[in-house]
mmCIF file of N, CA and C in Angstrom:
data_model
loop_
_atom_site.group_PDB
_atom_site.id
_atom_site.type_symbol
_atom_site.label_atom_id
_atom_site.label_comp_id
_atom_site.label_asym_id
_atom_site.label_seq_id
_atom_site.Cartn_x
_atom_site.Cartn_y
_atom_site.Cartn_z
ATOM 1 N N MET A 1 52.578 14.971 43.114
ATOM 2 C CA MET A 1 53.014 16.008 44.044
ATOM 3 C C MET A 1 53.914 15.571 45.189
ATOM 4 N N SER A 2 53.633 14.231 45.675
ATOM 5 C CA SER A 2 54.498 13.703 46.724
ATOM 6 C C SER A 2 55.882 13.527 46.253
ATOM 7 N N GLY A 3 56.069 13.024 44.908
ATOM 8 C CA GLY A 3 57.349 12.976 44.279
ATOM 9 C C GLY A 3 58.166 14.164 44.313
ATOM 10 N N LEU A 4 57.482 15.277 44.032
ATOM 11 C CA LEU A 4 58.100 16.550 43.980
ATOM 12 C C LEU A 4 58.609 16.906 45.442
ATOM 13 N N LYS A 5 57.721 16.676 46.450
ATOM 14 C CA LYS A 5 58.079 16.967 47.798
ATOM 15 C C LYS A 5 59.360 16.133 48.233
ATOM 16 N N LYS A 6 59.430 14.825 47.769
ATOM 17 C CA LYS A 6 60.555 14.115 48.199
ATOM 18 C C LYS A 6 61.849 14.614 47.480
ATOM 19 N N ILE A 7 61.700 15.020 46.330
ATOM 20 C CA ILE A 7 62.967 15.540 45.614
ATOM 21 C C ILE A 7 63.369 16.860 46.207
ATOM 22 N N LEU A 8 62.421 17.722 46.432
ATOM 23 C CA LEU A 8 62.636 18.978 47.269
ATOM 24 C C LEU A 8 63.323 18.824 48.526
ATOM 25 N N GLY A 9 62.866 17.634 49.147
ATOM 26 C CA GLY A 9 63.435 17.340 50.408
ATOM 27 C C GLY A 9 64.820 17.039 50.340
ATOM 28 N N LEU A 10 65.287 16.339 49.372
ATOM 29 C CA LEU A 10 66.647 16.023 49.120
ATOM 30 C C LEU A 10 67.492 17.275 48.891
ATOM 31 N N LEU A 11 66.784 18.264 48.090
ATOM 32 C CA LEU A 11 67.501 19.440 47.750
ATOM 33 C C LEU A 11 67.703 20.287 49.091
ATOM 34 N N TRP A 12 66.643 20.318 50.031
ATOM 35 C CA TRP A 12 66.799 21.032 51.234
ATOM 36 C C TRP A 12 67.921 20.337 52.088
ATOM 37 N N ILE A 13 68.006 19.073 52.106
ATOM 38 C CA ILE A 13 69.064 18.344 52.968
ATOM 39 C C ILE A 13 70.426 18.805 52.383
ATOM 40 N N ALA A 14 70.511 18.834 51.148
ATOM 41 C CA ALA A 14 71.902 19.222 50.599
ATOM 42 C C ALA A 14 72.123 20.775 50.757
ATOM 43 N N LEU A 15 71.180 21.399 50.649
ATOM 44 C CA LEU A 15 71.302 22.985 50.750
ATOM 45 C C LEU A 15 71.815 23.454 52.138
ATOM 46 N N GLY A 16 71.363 22.756 53.235
ATOM 47 C CA GLY A 16 71.806 23.278 54.520
ATOM 48 C C GLY A 16 73.228 23.290 54.748
ATOM 49 N N PRO A 17 73.978 22.163 54.484
ATOM 50 C CA PRO A 17 75.412 22.216 54.741
ATOM 51 C C PRO A 17 76.142 23.097 53.637
ATOM 52 N N VAL A 18 75.617 23.283 52.415
ATOM 53 C CA VAL A 18 76.335 23.936 51.427
ATOM 54 C C VAL A 18 76.296 25.495 51.872
ATOM 55 N N ILE A 19 75.220 25.915 52.465
ATOM 56 C CA ILE A 19 74.975 27.368 52.860
ATOM 57 C C ILE A 19 76.029 27.606 54.029
ATOM 58 N N ILE A 20 76.144 26.671 54.890
ATOM 59 C CA ILE A 20 77.081 26.884 56.012
ATOM 60 C C ILE A 20 78.556 26.958 55.588
ATOM 61 N N VAL A 21 78.866 25.996 54.551
ATOM 62 C CA VAL A 21 80.287 26.047 54.025
ATOM 63 C C VAL A 21 80.517 27.405 53.280
ATOM 64 N N PHE A 22 79.552 27.793 52.521
ATOM 65 C CA PHE A 22 79.653 29.161 51.781
ATOM 66 C C PHE A 22 79.739 30.303 52.710
ATOM 67 N N LEU A 23 78.964 30.391 53.855
ATOM 68 C CA LEU A 23 79.267 31.338 54.776
ATOM 69 C C LEU A 23 80.599 31.373 55.408
ATOM 70 N N PHE A 24 81.072 30.178 55.734
ATOM 71 C CA PHE A 24 82.520 30.018 56.310
ATOM 72 C C PHE A 24 83.487 30.615 55.328
ATOM 73 N N MET A 25 83.343 30.204 54.091
ATOM 74 C CA MET A 25 84.259 30.750 52.953
ATOM 75 C C MET A 25 84.217 32.220 52.757
ATOM 76 N N GLN A 26 83.083 32.764 52.869
ATOM 77 C CA GLN A 26 82.863 34.265 52.665
ATOM 78 C C GLN A 26 83.289 34.905 53.905
ATOM 79 N N ALA A 27 83.226 34.405 55.090
ATOM 80 C CA ALA A 27 83.704 35.041 56.338
ATOM 81 C C ALA A 27 85.301 35.002 56.282
ATOM 82 N N ALA A 28 85.868 33.916 55.840
ATOM 83 C CA ALA A 28 87.318 33.808 55.798
ATOM 84 C C ALA A 28 87.864 34.884 54.912
ATOM 85 N N ASP A 29 87.176 35.000 53.629
ATOM 86 C CA ASP A 29 87.613 35.906 52.673
ATOM 87 C C ASP A 29 87.459 37.335 53.023
ATOM 88 N N LYS A 30 86.359 37.634 53.748
ATOM 89 C CA LYS A 30 86.177 39.097 54.217
ATOM 90 C C LYS A 30 87.044 39.469 55.422
ATOM 91 N N ILE A 31 87.222 38.428 56.329
ATOM 92 C CA ILE A 31 88.012 38.794 57.442
ATOM 93 C C ILE A 31 89.451 38.948 57.032
ATOM 94 N N GLY A 32 89.929 38.207 56.072
ATOM 95 C CA GLY A 32 91.391 38.241 55.521
ATOM 96 C C GLY A 32 91.542 39.565 54.746
ATOM 97 N N GLU A 33 90.583 40.163 54.165
ATOM 98 C CA GLU A 33 90.689 41.355 53.453
ATOM 99 C C GLU A 33 90.639 42.636 54.443
ATOM 100 N N ALA A 34 90.008 42.439 55.639
ATOM 101 C CA ALA A 34 89.862 43.572 56.473
ATOM 102 C C ALA A 34 91.181 44.026 56.948
ATOM 103 N N ALA A 35 91.278 45.430 57.158
ATOM 104 C CA ALA A 35 92.447 46.034 57.588
ATOM 105 C C ALA A 35 92.763 45.544 59.086
ATOM 106 N N GLU A 36 93.937 45.925 59.524
ATOM 107 C CA GLU A 36 94.288 45.473 60.857
ATOM 108 C C GLU A 36 93.685 46.310 61.944
ATOM 109 N N GLY A 37 93.629 45.838 63.048
ATOM 110 C CA GLY A 37 93.051 46.600 64.281
ATOM 111 C C GLY A 37 91.566 46.492 64.407
ATOM 112 N N ILE A 38 90.946 47.565 64.763
ATOM 113 C CA ILE A 38 89.559 47.596 65.139
ATOM 114 C C ILE A 38 88.519 47.077 64.005
ATOM 115 N N ALA A 39 88.952 47.482 62.687
ATOM 116 C CA ALA A 39 88.141 47.048 61.465
ATOM 117 C C ALA A 39 88.122 45.577 61.458
ATOM 118 N N ARG A 40 89.248 44.995 61.731
ATOM 119 C CA ARG A 40 89.302 43.422 61.627
ATOM 120 C C ARG A 40 88.466 42.972 62.673
ATOM 121 N N THR A 41 88.598 43.350 63.907
ATOM 122 C CA THR A 41 87.688 42.912 64.961
ATOM 123 C C THR A 41 86.253 43.145 64.767
ATOM 124 N N ASN A 42 85.867 44.179 64.234
ATOM 125 C CA ASN A 42 84.469 44.410 63.915
ATOM 126 C C ASN A 42 83.948 43.383 62.783
ATOM 127 N N THR A 43 84.786 43.169 61.824
ATOM 128 C CA THR A 43 84.387 42.216 60.752
ATOM 129 C C THR A 43 84.360 40.873 61.370
ATOM 130 N N THR A 44 85.288 40.388 62.161
ATOM 131 C CA THR A 44 85.287 39.086 62.783
ATOM 132 C C THR A 44 83.942 39.003 63.577
ATOM 133 N N LEU A 45 83.655 39.885 64.322
ATOM 134 C CA LEU A 45 82.457 39.858 65.215
ATOM 135 C C LEU A 45 81.200 39.897 64.362
ATOM 136 N N GLN A 46 81.062 40.566 63.241
ATOM 137 C CA GLN A 46 79.883 40.586 62.313
ATOM 138 C C GLN A 46 79.719 39.043 61.813
ATOM 139 N N TRP A 47 80.792 38.651 61.269
ATOM 140 C CA TRP A 47 80.676 37.286 60.695
ATOM 141 C C TRP A 47 80.387 36.175 61.707
ATOM 142 N N ALA A 48 80.908 36.257 62.888
ATOM 143 C CA ALA A 48 80.608 35.301 63.862
ATOM 144 C C ALA A 48 78.987 35.307 64.231
ATOM 145 N N ILE A 49 78.542 36.521 64.224
ATOM 146 C CA ILE A 49 77.083 36.688 64.581
ATOM 147 C C ILE A 49 76.312 36.088 63.400
ATOM 148 N N ILE A 50 76.653 36.454 62.192
ATOM 149 C CA ILE A 50 75.885 35.942 61.043
ATOM 150 C C ILE A 50 75.863 34.430 61.020
ATOM 151 N N ILE A 51 77.152 33.839 61.151
ATOM 152 C CA ILE A 51 77.196 32.399 61.193
ATOM 153 C C ILE A 51 76.362 31.734 62.285
ATOM 154 N N LEU A 52 76.379 32.296 63.543
ATOM 155 C CA LEU A 52 75.696 31.789 64.722
ATOM 156 C C LEU A 52 74.208 31.827 64.452
ATOM 157 N N ILE A 53 73.837 32.787 63.697
ATOM 158 C CA ILE A 53 72.374 32.993 63.454
ATOM 159 C C ILE A 53 72.033 31.952 62.325
ATOM 160 N N PHE A 54 72.824 31.702 61.362
ATOM 161 C CA PHE A 54 72.400 30.785 60.224
ATOM 162 C C PHE A 54 72.598 29.373 60.550
ATOM 163 N N ILE A 55 73.362 28.898 61.502
ATOM 164 C CA ILE A 55 73.536 27.513 61.820
ATOM 165 C C ILE A 55 72.293 26.879 62.230
ATOM 166 N N PRO A 56 71.502 27.432 63.176
ATOM 167 C CA PRO A 56 70.196 26.818 63.520
ATOM 168 C C PRO A 56 69.185 26.832 62.323
ATOM 169 N N ILE A 57 69.276 27.885 61.485
ATOM 170 C CA ILE A 57 68.340 28.022 60.321
ATOM 171 C C ILE A 57 68.620 26.890 59.466
ATOM 172 N N CYS A 58 69.810 26.691 59.145
ATOM 173 C CA CYS A 58 70.183 25.565 58.087
ATOM 174 C C CYS A 58 69.970 24.216 58.742
ATOM 175 N N THR A 59 70.079 24.055 60.184
ATOM 176 C CA THR A 59 69.844 22.760 60.675
ATOM 177 C C THR A 59 68.252 22.444 60.558
ATOM 178 N N GLY A 60 67.444 23.492 60.768
ATOM 179 C CA GLY A 60 66.041 23.478 60.500
ATOM 180 C C GLY A 60 65.672 23.079 59.136
ATOM 181 N N LEU A 61 66.450 23.602 58.159
ATOM 182 C CA LEU A 61 66.273 23.297 56.796
ATOM 183 C C LEU A 61 66.554 21.821 56.501
ATOM 184 N N VAL A 62 67.607 21.326 56.997
ATOM 185 C CA VAL A 62 68.029 19.867 56.864
ATOM 186 C C VAL A 62 66.869 18.993 57.501
ATOM 187 N N ILE A 63 66.361 19.369 58.723
ATOM 188 C CA ILE A 63 65.339 18.555 59.410
ATOM 189 C C ILE A 63 64.114 18.524 58.516
ATOM 190 N N PHE A 64 63.689 19.773 57.989
ATOM 191 C CA PHE A 64 62.476 19.887 57.289
ATOM 192 C C PHE A 64 62.679 18.955 55.820
ATOM 193 N N GLY A 65 63.829 19.025 55.328
ATOM 194 C CA GLY A 65 64.172 18.241 54.175
ATOM 195 C C GLY A 65 63.966 16.771 54.440
ATOM 196 N N TYR A 66 64.533 16.373 55.624
ATOM 197 C CA TYR A 66 64.543 14.902 56.045
ATOM 198 C C TYR A 66 62.981 14.614 56.079
ATOM 199 N N TYR A 67 62.173 15.267 56.765
ATOM 200 C CA TYR A 67 60.780 14.906 56.987
ATOM 201 C C TYR A 67 60.093 14.861 55.493
ATOM 202 N N ALA A 68 60.375 15.858 54.672
ATOM 203 C CA ALA A 68 59.841 15.785 53.322
ATOM 204 C C ALA A 68 60.248 14.564 52.506
ATOM 205 N N TRP A 69 61.518 14.102 52.734
ATOM 206 C CA TRP A 69 62.026 13.136 51.919
ATOM 207 C C TRP A 69 61.343 11.743 52.380
ATOM 208 N N LYS A 70 61.133 11.681 53.669
ATOM 209 C CA LYS A 70 60.554 10.525 54.398
ATOM 210 C C LYS A 70 59.062 10.396 54.070
ATOM 211 N N GLY A 71 58.372 11.442 53.553
ATOM 212 C CA GLY A 71 57.006 11.427 53.289
ATOM 213 C C GLY A 71 56.118 11.815 54.379
ATOM 214 N N GLU A 72 56.636 12.521 55.443
ATOM 215 C CA GLU A 72 55.781 13.084 56.526
ATOM 216 C C GLU A 72 54.759 14.054 56.029
ATOM 217 N N TYR A 73 54.940 14.770 54.900
ATOM 218 C CA TYR A 73 54.022 15.805 54.424
ATOM 219 C C TYR A 73 53.185 15.275 53.225
ATOM 220 N N ASP A 74 53.061 13.929 53.130
ATOM 221 C CA ASP A 74 52.276 13.511 52.023
ATOM 222 C C ASP A 74 50.767 13.704 52.179
ATOM 223 N N HIS A 75 50.405 13.481 53.452
ATOM 224 C CA HIS A 75 48.972 13.877 53.727
ATOM 225 C C HIS A 75 48.961 14.912 54.793
ATOM 226 N N LEU A 76 48.437 16.093 54.515
ATOM 227 C CA LEU A 76 48.442 17.228 55.494
ATOM 228 C C LEU A 76 46.827 17.366 55.902
ATOM 229 N N PRO A 77 46.604 17.565 57.081
ATOM 230 C CA PRO A 77 45.339 17.755 57.688
ATOM 231 C C PRO A 77 44.486 18.786 56.976
ATOM 232 N N GLU A 78 43.205 18.484 56.616
ATOM 233 C CA GLU A 78 42.385 19.458 56.031
ATOM 234 C C GLU A 78 41.565 20.038 56.984
ATOM 235 N N SER A 79 41.345 19.604 58.265
ATOM 236 C CA SER A 79 40.511 20.283 59.308
ATOM 237 C C SER A 79 41.256 20.125 60.646
ATOM 238 N N SER A 80 40.699 20.689 61.612
ATOM 239 C CA SER A 80 41.426 20.683 62.864
ATOM 240 C C SER A 80 40.992 19.273 63.660
ATOM 241 N N GLU A 81 40.026 18.664 63.143
ATOM 242 C CA GLU A 81 39.585 17.300 63.699
ATOM 243 C C GLU A 81 40.770 16.287 63.319
ATOM 244 N N GLU A 82 41.385 16.451 62.234
ATOM 245 C CA GLU A 82 42.374 15.448 61.722
ATOM 246 C C GLU A 82 43.685 15.532 62.526
ATOM 247 N N LEU A 83 43.881 16.535 63.336
ATOM 248 C CA LEU A 83 45.021 16.847 64.120
ATOM 249 C C LEU A 83 45.071 15.781 65.246
#
């Protein structure tokens, strides 16, 4: 099971930046397709909010993956006395 956790840790580390790059690509595509004027401004604002929300989420995903890869989750406490 700990081998699976380490492999998934590497997956989480790789997935964080991939998600951010994908979001930037989608934002550029959608903003480029938007009509001029207020519609383009609204689309830009929406994508800026989406990206600002997902950057910390993806950072947490990378940190979680790093700890899983390093083996920090190999032994989890079974009772509150082990904390």
